[in-house]
Amino acid sequence: MHEIVSKQRTFFNSQKTKELSFRLQQLKTLEKVLKQNEKLLLEAIYKDFKKSSFETYATELALVYQEIAHAKKYLSAWARPKRVATNWVNFPAKSYIIPEPLGVCLVIGAWNYPYNLSFSPVVAAIAAGNTIILKPSEIPSETSKVMYQLISEHFDEAFFTVVEGGVAETTELLKQKFDKIFFTGSTPVGKIIYKAGAEQLTPVTLELGGKSPAFVTASANITMTAKRLVWGKFLNAGQTCIATDYVMVDKAVEAKFLEACKREIEKANYAFENNNYVQIINDKNFERLASLIDTDKVYYGGNTDASQRYIEPTILQNVDFEDAVMQDEIFGPILPVIRYSNLSEAIQKVQQLPKPLSCYVFTTKASERKQILNTLSFGGGAVNDTVMQITNSSLPFGGVGLSGMGSYHGEAGFKTFSHYKSILHKANWLELPLKYSPLSNKKLWWIKQFFKF
Ligand code: NAD
């Protein structure tokens, strides 16, 4: 690992990655490699957790391709030095900011969207002119293998390489000196990564999880709410970092909302053979999720099959904040519904929990929307929808507090992998004597005047 990092550092120091033409070429190569090998990629993920071609394309590859297209289109604008105003004290001069790549970057991926969560940060790192070591999650082993195979075949390891492995390999990698660490995963592991970064004062971006609420107020369009919320929750069998974790619903519309959700689940007919449902990733997560289903509170679903790692789309009702299902991020197809009678109190309750990655607001009243959006702190979210905010490359994607720090997608990704170098550029035709000896009260008076502008 030391050797790979040192090779990448030598390559980075050659200045090659600073050429925009080089970055564009690498983005095009990545796009071509992924497109030409889609079949391999789709087969690998199906073997890992029965994720269908449709879902893999729509929720992973399409997003990576969009990130590449966006970066290709805007790269020259993002990379251009930017002029800013100059204060009078420095007259005559101009001031500008030069974006520069950070250097050798480590990208650590999570398992739930293995392609998107590995390659989207890589696109940003390439666009910003860095070299990259990608460590995908080892849990979906087939996708990790195929990413290793494709990248080692088509990229020079001094520029971009994949290191496969789990805790041991990642721990070893973290002992190396990087210029940036970009991590997607759980909050507890995020703390380990942050500590490792701190040891070498390496900047770290953490894309973590949390319990993301959805508010369904009395004014919400219930049919549309249920449709969009159910889709976003059971996509990838709920193993989505920005899925609705739990619902806060106004008691006036609770019954109607529950019925509408049930109808939507039945209409979707979630099943592996319908290509719209996936397995729980492993036995450990299956056991954890199955134990969260309180049979007394099941409104819909609740069936499980350990041999298939299958958990039926499940809705729990009459849930309160003390229930087991409300203690940690669920990360599976279980939707707890909590009834409220007063929106301000419901908001206050959510405010006491750690800041979530997302929050969704279903309402048709501007006052309710503003109250929720202005009061609660969270990574990002949507009004009258769930999950779809991730598809807009113009919206920075990231958490806050325990749900993460830093963001990416589009220009935000370019910024995350760049340093902005500030330059004061002086002209030589004039130098005022004010700061030079001999000092005097008159000079001080002038300095005070200059600083006023
Ligand atoms: P995880 O934290 O277990 O693993 C993430 C990565 O860290 C993997 O590559 C893994 O190999 C590595 N890792 C695990 N333990 C480690 C250790 N002790 N030392 C060093 N490296 C270690 O997370 P996961 O199970 O892959 O993903 C699920 C979590 O990720 C959920 O909390 C989810 O919300 C979050 N997530 C966040 C986003 C986001 O964009 N914010 C996206 C997907 C998932």
XYZ file of C-alpha atoms and ligand atoms in Angstrom:
497
model
C 0.000 0.000 0.000
C 2.878 2.287 0.802
C 4.245 1.568 -2.668
C 0.936 2.409 -4.417
C 0.601 5.679 -2.499
C 4.176 6.603 -3.271
C 3.722 5.786 -6.987
C 0.595 7.975 -7.035
C 2.446 10.798 -5.297
C 5.211 10.694 -7.887
C 2.606 10.751 -10.645
C 0.731 13.622 -9.008
C 3.965 15.596 -8.665
C 4.599 15.148 -12.397
C 1.801 17.786 -12.822
C 0.057 15.624 -15.412
C -3.296 15.608 -13.567
C -3.356 19.409 -13.631
C -3.965 19.398 -17.386
C -7.696 19.706 -18.076
C -7.293 17.602 -21.213
C -5.907 14.748 -19.070
C -8.826 14.967 -16.621
C -11.380 15.023 -19.450
C -9.709 12.040 -21.062
C -9.842 10.043 -17.808
C -13.524 10.901 -17.322
C -14.236 9.708 -20.849
C -12.278 6.494 -20.231
C -14.242 5.802 -17.054
C -17.525 6.387 -18.884
C -16.471 4.112 -21.732
C -15.259 1.327 -19.433
C -18.504 1.355 -17.442
C -20.726 1.509 -20.529
C -18.857 -1.239 -22.356
C -18.958 -3.506 -19.322
C -22.483 -2.839 -18.120
C -23.418 -6.485 -18.480
C -20.595 -7.553 -16.146
C -21.524 -4.873 -13.627
C -25.208 -5.811 -13.681
C -24.512 -9.529 -13.278
C -22.163 -8.944 -10.352
C -24.643 -6.907 -8.324
C -27.445 -9.394 -8.990
C -25.238 -12.135 -7.549
C -24.581 -10.040 -4.459
C -28.142 -9.156 -3.457
C -30.481 -9.794 -6.356
C -30.518 -6.168 -7.441
C -32.132 -6.056 -10.880
C -30.685 -4.474 -14.029
C -33.482 -1.899 -14.040
C -32.787 -0.714 -10.489
C -29.015 -0.861 -10.868
C -29.183 1.266 -13.978
C -31.728 3.740 -12.604
C -30.246 4.182 -9.117
C -26.532 3.669 -9.731
C -25.139 3.784 -13.263
C -27.439 6.565 -14.508
C -26.293 8.761 -11.614
C -22.614 8.052 -12.278
C -23.063 8.806 -15.998
C -24.861 12.029 -15.109
C -22.018 13.061 -12.789
C -19.512 12.379 -15.581
C -21.555 14.343 -18.146
C -21.980 17.247 -15.713
C -18.249 17.316 -14.910
C -17.263 17.199 -18.589
C -19.593 20.103 -19.346
C -18.585 22.402 -16.479
C -14.997 21.359 -15.744
C -13.310 24.267 -17.510
C -15.553 26.793 -15.721
C -14.971 25.156 -12.308
C -11.189 24.972 -12.798
C -10.758 28.577 -14.001
C -9.078 31.045 -11.587
C -11.715 33.423 -10.212
C -11.186 37.176 -9.857
C -12.362 38.729 -6.590
C -12.384 42.330 -5.354
C -9.210 43.886 -3.886
C -9.296 46.180 -0.840
C -7.852 49.706 -1.036
C -4.983 48.950 1.348
C -3.441 46.843 -1.409
C -3.870 49.339 -4.250
C -2.619 48.821 -6.993
C -3.311 45.076 -7.226
C -5.705 42.391 -8.350
C -6.840 39.327 -6.421
C -7.782 35.908 -7.624
C -8.379 32.350 -6.431
C -6.807 29.368 -8.169
C -8.489 25.963 -7.651
C -5.830 23.269 -7.310
C -6.100 19.508 -6.755
C -5.342 18.214 -3.267
C -3.159 15.282 -4.362
C -3.449 11.583 -3.529
C -7.011 10.761 -2.429
C -8.517 7.759 -0.684
C -12.188 7.017 -1.450
C -13.881 4.449 0.789
C -17.266 3.151 -0.390
C -20.334 1.631 1.293
C -22.158 -1.506 0.163
C -25.738 -0.396 -0.426
C -25.186 1.359 -3.785
C -21.712 -0.016 -4.457
C -21.191 1.481 -7.934
C -22.672 4.898 -7.325
C -21.051 5.375 -3.913
C -17.648 4.329 -5.262
C -17.603 6.017 -8.667
C -19.454 9.305 -8.033
C -16.768 10.546 -5.591
C -14.115 9.239 -8.007
C -15.611 11.372 -10.812
C -15.314 14.448 -8.577
C -11.742 13.557 -7.601
C -10.699 13.072 -11.244
C -12.400 16.312 -12.324
C -10.511 18.202 -9.617
C -7.193 16.719 -10.818
C -6.290 14.195 -8.121
C -5.001 10.633 -8.113
C -7.283 8.077 -6.481
C -7.161 4.890 -4.471
C -10.672 3.459 -4.270
C -11.526 0.979 -1.513
C -15.032 -0.336 -2.277
C -17.068 -2.149 0.356
C -16.049 -5.802 0.668
C -19.586 -6.888 1.628
C -20.966 -7.131 -1.929
C -17.907 -9.163 -2.962
C -18.839 -9.595 -6.636
C -19.184 -5.845 -7.256
C -15.892 -5.208 -5.449
C -14.203 -7.809 -7.649
C -15.596 -6.416 -10.905
C -14.605 -2.843 -9.984
C -11.065 -4.039 -9.220
C -10.892 -5.955 -12.494
C -12.150 -3.123 -14.730
C -10.149 -0.351 -13.148
C -6.878 -2.295 -13.093
C -7.351 -3.241 -16.751
C -8.044 0.285 -17.976
C -6.228 2.720 -15.688
C -2.620 3.282 -14.747
C -2.379 2.435 -11.043
C -0.192 5.482 -10.533
C -3.321 7.521 -11.320
C -6.373 5.459 -10.276
C -6.483 2.062 -8.642
C -8.785 -0.136 -6.576
C -7.685 -1.811 -3.348
C -10.066 -4.557 -2.278
C -10.600 -5.571 1.332
C -12.376 -5.062 4.636
C -11.403 -3.733 8.036
C -7.798 -5.034 8.013
C -6.959 -3.621 4.580
C -8.691 -0.312 5.273
C -6.844 0.004 8.588
C -3.562 -0.568 6.758
C -4.505 1.985 4.089
C -5.353 4.563 6.739
C -1.776 4.427 8.045
C -0.600 5.991 4.763
C -0.425 9.722 4.235
C -3.210 10.942 1.945
C -4.134 14.472 0.907
C -7.838 13.704 1.208
C -10.026 10.931 2.580
C -13.585 10.641 1.315
C -15.672 8.131 3.275
C -19.223 6.835 2.830
C -20.583 4.562 5.544
C -21.855 4.384 9.085
C -21.395 6.975 11.816
C -19.333 4.668 14.132
C -16.857 3.822 11.340
C -16.899 7.492 10.293
C -15.417 8.315 13.713
C -12.579 5.807 13.131
C -11.837 7.359 9.742
C -11.927 10.894 11.140
C -9.457 9.941 13.886
C -7.121 8.353 11.337
C -7.315 11.519 9.229
C -6.612 13.678 12.288
C -3.370 11.752 12.996
C -1.924 13.119 9.747
C -4.082 16.265 9.536
C -5.662 14.910 6.365
C -8.939 16.605 5.364
C -11.833 14.171 5.608
C -15.301 14.188 4.061
C -17.781 11.933 5.828
C -20.984 10.812 4.110
C -22.821 9.060 6.925
C -26.355 7.979 7.804
C -28.986 8.656 10.435
C -32.698 8.517 11.074
C -34.321 10.589 8.323
C -37.892 11.645 9.134
C -40.805 12.392 6.827
C -43.526 14.747 8.025
C -47.023 14.178 6.647
C -49.174 17.095 7.701
C -52.952 17.369 7.637
C -52.783 19.418 4.452
C -50.730 16.849 2.472
C -51.957 15.301 -0.760
C -52.210 11.826 0.746
C -52.411 9.785 -2.461
C -49.292 11.408 -3.929
C -47.521 11.319 -0.556
C -48.042 7.589 -0.139
C -46.956 6.888 -3.716
C -43.676 8.788 -3.465
C -42.901 7.828 0.114
C -43.520 4.100 -0.376
C -41.385 4.086 -3.533
C -38.447 5.789 -1.792
C -38.718 3.606 1.306
C -38.822 0.165 -0.304
C -36.386 0.920 -3.112
C -33.346 -1.318 -2.488
C -35.453 -2.874 0.323
C -34.996 0.237 2.423
C -31.191 -0.060 2.350
C -30.825 3.550 1.233
C -29.068 6.183 3.330
C -31.615 8.846 2.370
C -34.716 6.632 2.617
C -37.429 7.787 5.001
C -36.511 6.147 8.298
C -39.787 6.982 10.051
C -42.946 9.016 9.438
C -44.435 11.707 11.633
C -48.086 11.913 10.602
C -50.873 14.249 11.721
C -53.474 12.177 13.514
C -56.231 13.751 11.373
C -54.872 11.979 8.268
C -53.169 8.953 9.827
C -55.799 6.355 8.881
C -56.064 7.650 5.338
C -52.264 7.736 5.014
C -51.814 4.162 6.286
C -54.475 2.856 3.888
C -52.901 4.716 0.970
C -49.445 3.271 1.819
C -50.895 -0.234 1.974
C -52.511 0.276 -1.440
C -49.224 1.488 -2.922
C -47.270 -1.484 -1.548
C -49.855 -3.892 -2.926
C -49.881 -2.134 -6.284
C -46.074 -2.320 -6.521
C -46.176 -6.061 -5.777
C -42.658 -6.089 -4.358
C -40.909 -9.393 -5.100
C -37.472 -10.572 -6.243
C -39.030 -12.084 -9.375
C -40.659 -8.737 -10.237
C -37.192 -7.155 -10.248
C -38.346 -4.451 -7.847
C -37.089 -5.855 -4.548
C -33.668 -6.881 -3.246
C -32.327 -9.146 -0.553
C -31.146 -7.889 2.798
C -27.397 -7.676 2.264
C -26.281 -10.333 4.789
C -27.456 -12.542 7.662
C -26.253 -10.090 10.279
C -28.452 -7.298 8.898
C -31.331 -9.717 8.355
C -31.259 -10.764 12.038
C -30.986 -7.152 13.186
C -33.948 -6.052 11.069
C -36.151 -9.048 11.893
C -35.692 -8.311 15.604
C -37.018 -4.756 15.076
C -40.426 -5.966 13.907
C -42.721 -5.682 16.920
C -45.592 -7.990 15.918
C -48.050 -6.099 18.148
C -47.449 -2.974 16.073
C -47.469 -4.409 12.554
C -50.003 -2.567 10.382
C -48.850 -4.212 7.173
C -46.347 -6.972 6.273
C -44.019 -8.322 8.920
C -43.201 -11.642 7.216
C -39.599 -12.743 6.861
C -37.663 -15.607 5.272
C -34.149 -16.078 6.613
C -33.134 -18.553 3.879
C -33.763 -15.854 1.244
C -32.765 -12.909 3.441
C -36.238 -11.561 2.645
C -38.153 -9.065 4.736
C -41.583 -8.088 3.518
C -42.289 -4.356 3.166
C -43.510 -3.616 6.670
C -45.377 -0.717 8.259
C -45.510 -0.343 12.036
C -48.167 1.856 13.653
C -48.656 3.315 17.151
C -44.878 3.657 17.357
C -43.241 5.937 19.902
C -39.717 7.264 20.323
C -38.907 4.695 23.025
C -39.483 1.683 20.736
C -36.455 -0.396 19.657
C -37.063 0.545 16.027
C -36.558 4.234 16.923
C -33.149 3.831 18.591
C -30.897 3.539 15.496
C -30.999 3.994 11.745
C -33.210 1.152 10.407
C -31.637 0.703 6.968
C -34.223 -1.850 5.868
C -37.854 -2.227 4.706
C -39.537 -1.335 7.992
C -41.485 1.925 8.206
C -42.508 3.094 11.698
C -45.352 5.601 11.769
C -45.617 8.009 14.697
C -48.815 9.964 15.174
C -48.771 13.600 16.294
C -51.480 16.054 17.202
C -49.451 19.254 17.165
C -46.876 20.023 14.454
C -44.709 22.287 16.633
C -44.430 19.559 19.272
C -43.609 16.965 16.598
C -40.841 19.192 15.246
C -39.471 19.716 18.753
C -39.343 15.966 19.309
C -37.373 15.410 16.090
C -35.097 18.322 16.972
C -33.924 16.453 20.063
C -32.508 13.636 17.906
C -29.144 13.819 16.085
C -29.261 15.832 12.861
C -30.386 13.437 10.106
C -29.053 13.050 6.572
C -32.469 13.861 5.061
C -35.875 15.191 5.934
C -39.016 15.056 3.831
C -41.955 17.416 4.136
C -45.348 16.482 2.730
C -47.624 19.482 2.909
C -49.493 21.921 0.706
C -49.246 24.783 3.195
C -46.327 27.205 2.878
C -46.452 27.975 6.615
C -45.965 24.304 7.554
C -43.238 23.837 4.986
C -41.341 26.890 6.228
C -41.764 25.926 9.855
C -40.170 22.510 9.300
C -37.444 23.620 6.872
C -36.448 26.608 9.005
C -36.459 24.842 12.358
C -34.771 21.528 11.688
C -31.158 21.013 10.657
C -30.470 18.120 8.284
C -28.260 17.277 5.294
C -30.814 17.845 2.534
C -34.238 16.707 1.527
C -37.361 17.284 -0.485
C -40.790 18.843 -0.275
C -43.547 16.479 -1.410
C -41.067 13.809 -2.478
C -38.366 11.499 -1.140
C -34.909 10.418 -2.366
C -35.126 12.214 -5.749
C -33.017 15.174 -4.557
C -29.986 12.926 -5.071
C -30.560 12.930 -8.840
C -29.940 16.678 -9.201
C -26.192 17.278 -9.665
C -26.741 20.966 -8.923
C -27.725 20.161 -5.324
C -24.745 19.510 -3.007
C -25.220 16.150 -1.304
C -24.014 15.586 2.260
C -24.896 15.431 5.929
C -24.502 17.657 8.965
C -23.627 16.780 12.565
C -23.723 13.006 13.070
C -24.949 12.470 9.489
C -21.672 13.722 8.054
C -19.500 16.635 7.029
C -18.742 18.011 3.591
C -20.672 17.365 0.409
C -20.316 16.298 -3.218
C -22.132 15.905 -6.580
C -21.566 18.413 -9.374
C -19.534 21.462 -8.437
C -19.750 20.592 -4.733
C -17.722 17.452 -5.505
C -15.127 19.447 -7.422
C -14.801 21.824 -4.442
C -14.513 18.928 -1.983
C -11.476 17.567 -3.831
C -9.855 20.990 -4.417
C -7.893 23.545 -2.494
C -8.658 27.180 -3.320
C -5.355 29.048 -3.435
C -5.757 32.780 -2.783
C -3.418 35.147 -4.595
C -2.825 38.873 -4.146
C -1.121 40.057 -7.318
C 0.606 43.418 -6.862
C 1.507 45.911 -9.580
C 4.988 47.486 -9.433
C 4.220 51.043 -10.575
C 3.287 52.374 -7.126
C 4.163 51.659 -3.496
C 2.638 53.914 -0.856
C 5.056 54.697 2.034
C 2.451 54.283 4.800
C 3.620 51.013 6.354
C 7.346 51.857 6.201
C 9.458 53.620 8.795
C 9.652 56.284 9.961
C 6.125 55.786 11.345
C 3.991 58.797 12.273
C 0.515 59.741 13.444
C -0.232 61.151 10.025
C 0.553 57.791 8.408
C -1.630 56.026 10.967
C -4.483 58.426 10.124
C -4.127 57.478 6.456
C -4.015 53.754 7.249
C -7.272 54.159 9.203
C -8.860 55.868 6.184
C -7.750 53.088 3.804
C -9.169 50.354 6.032
C -12.535 52.113 6.024
C -13.092 51.149 2.369
P -19.713 0.724 7.168
O -19.370 1.934 7.950
O -19.832 -0.559 7.888
O -18.618 0.471 6.014
C -18.226 1.474 5.110
C -16.799 1.225 4.656
O -15.912 1.267 5.764
C -16.575 -0.122 3.981
O -15.767 0.068 2.842
C -15.874 -0.940 5.039
O -14.985 -1.881 4.494
C -15.120 0.103 5.838
N -14.987 -0.249 7.252
C -15.878 -0.920 8.024
N -15.413 -1.040 9.281
C -14.202 -0.435 9.311
C -13.223 -0.212 10.321
N -13.400 -0.660 11.561
N -12.101 0.456 9.999
C -11.915 0.915 8.752
N -12.800 0.729 7.750
C -13.929 0.072 8.013
O -21.035 1.105 6.374
P -21.909 0.200 5.410
O -22.552 -0.882 6.218
O -21.145 -0.171 4.211
O -23.029 1.235 4.945
C -24.151 1.513 5.709
C -24.075 2.871 6.362
O -23.621 3.820 5.430
C -25.416 3.378 6.823
O -25.265 4.021 8.065
C -25.825 4.373 5.751
O -26.711 5.357 6.171
C -24.507 4.936 5.387
N -24.542 5.450 4.026
C -24.405 6.779 3.839
C -24.465 7.281 2.552
C -24.317 8.744 2.264
O -24.159 9.077 1.099
N -24.338 9.615 3.238
C -24.662 6.422 1.467
C -24.790 5.073 1.733
C -24.716 4.589 3.005
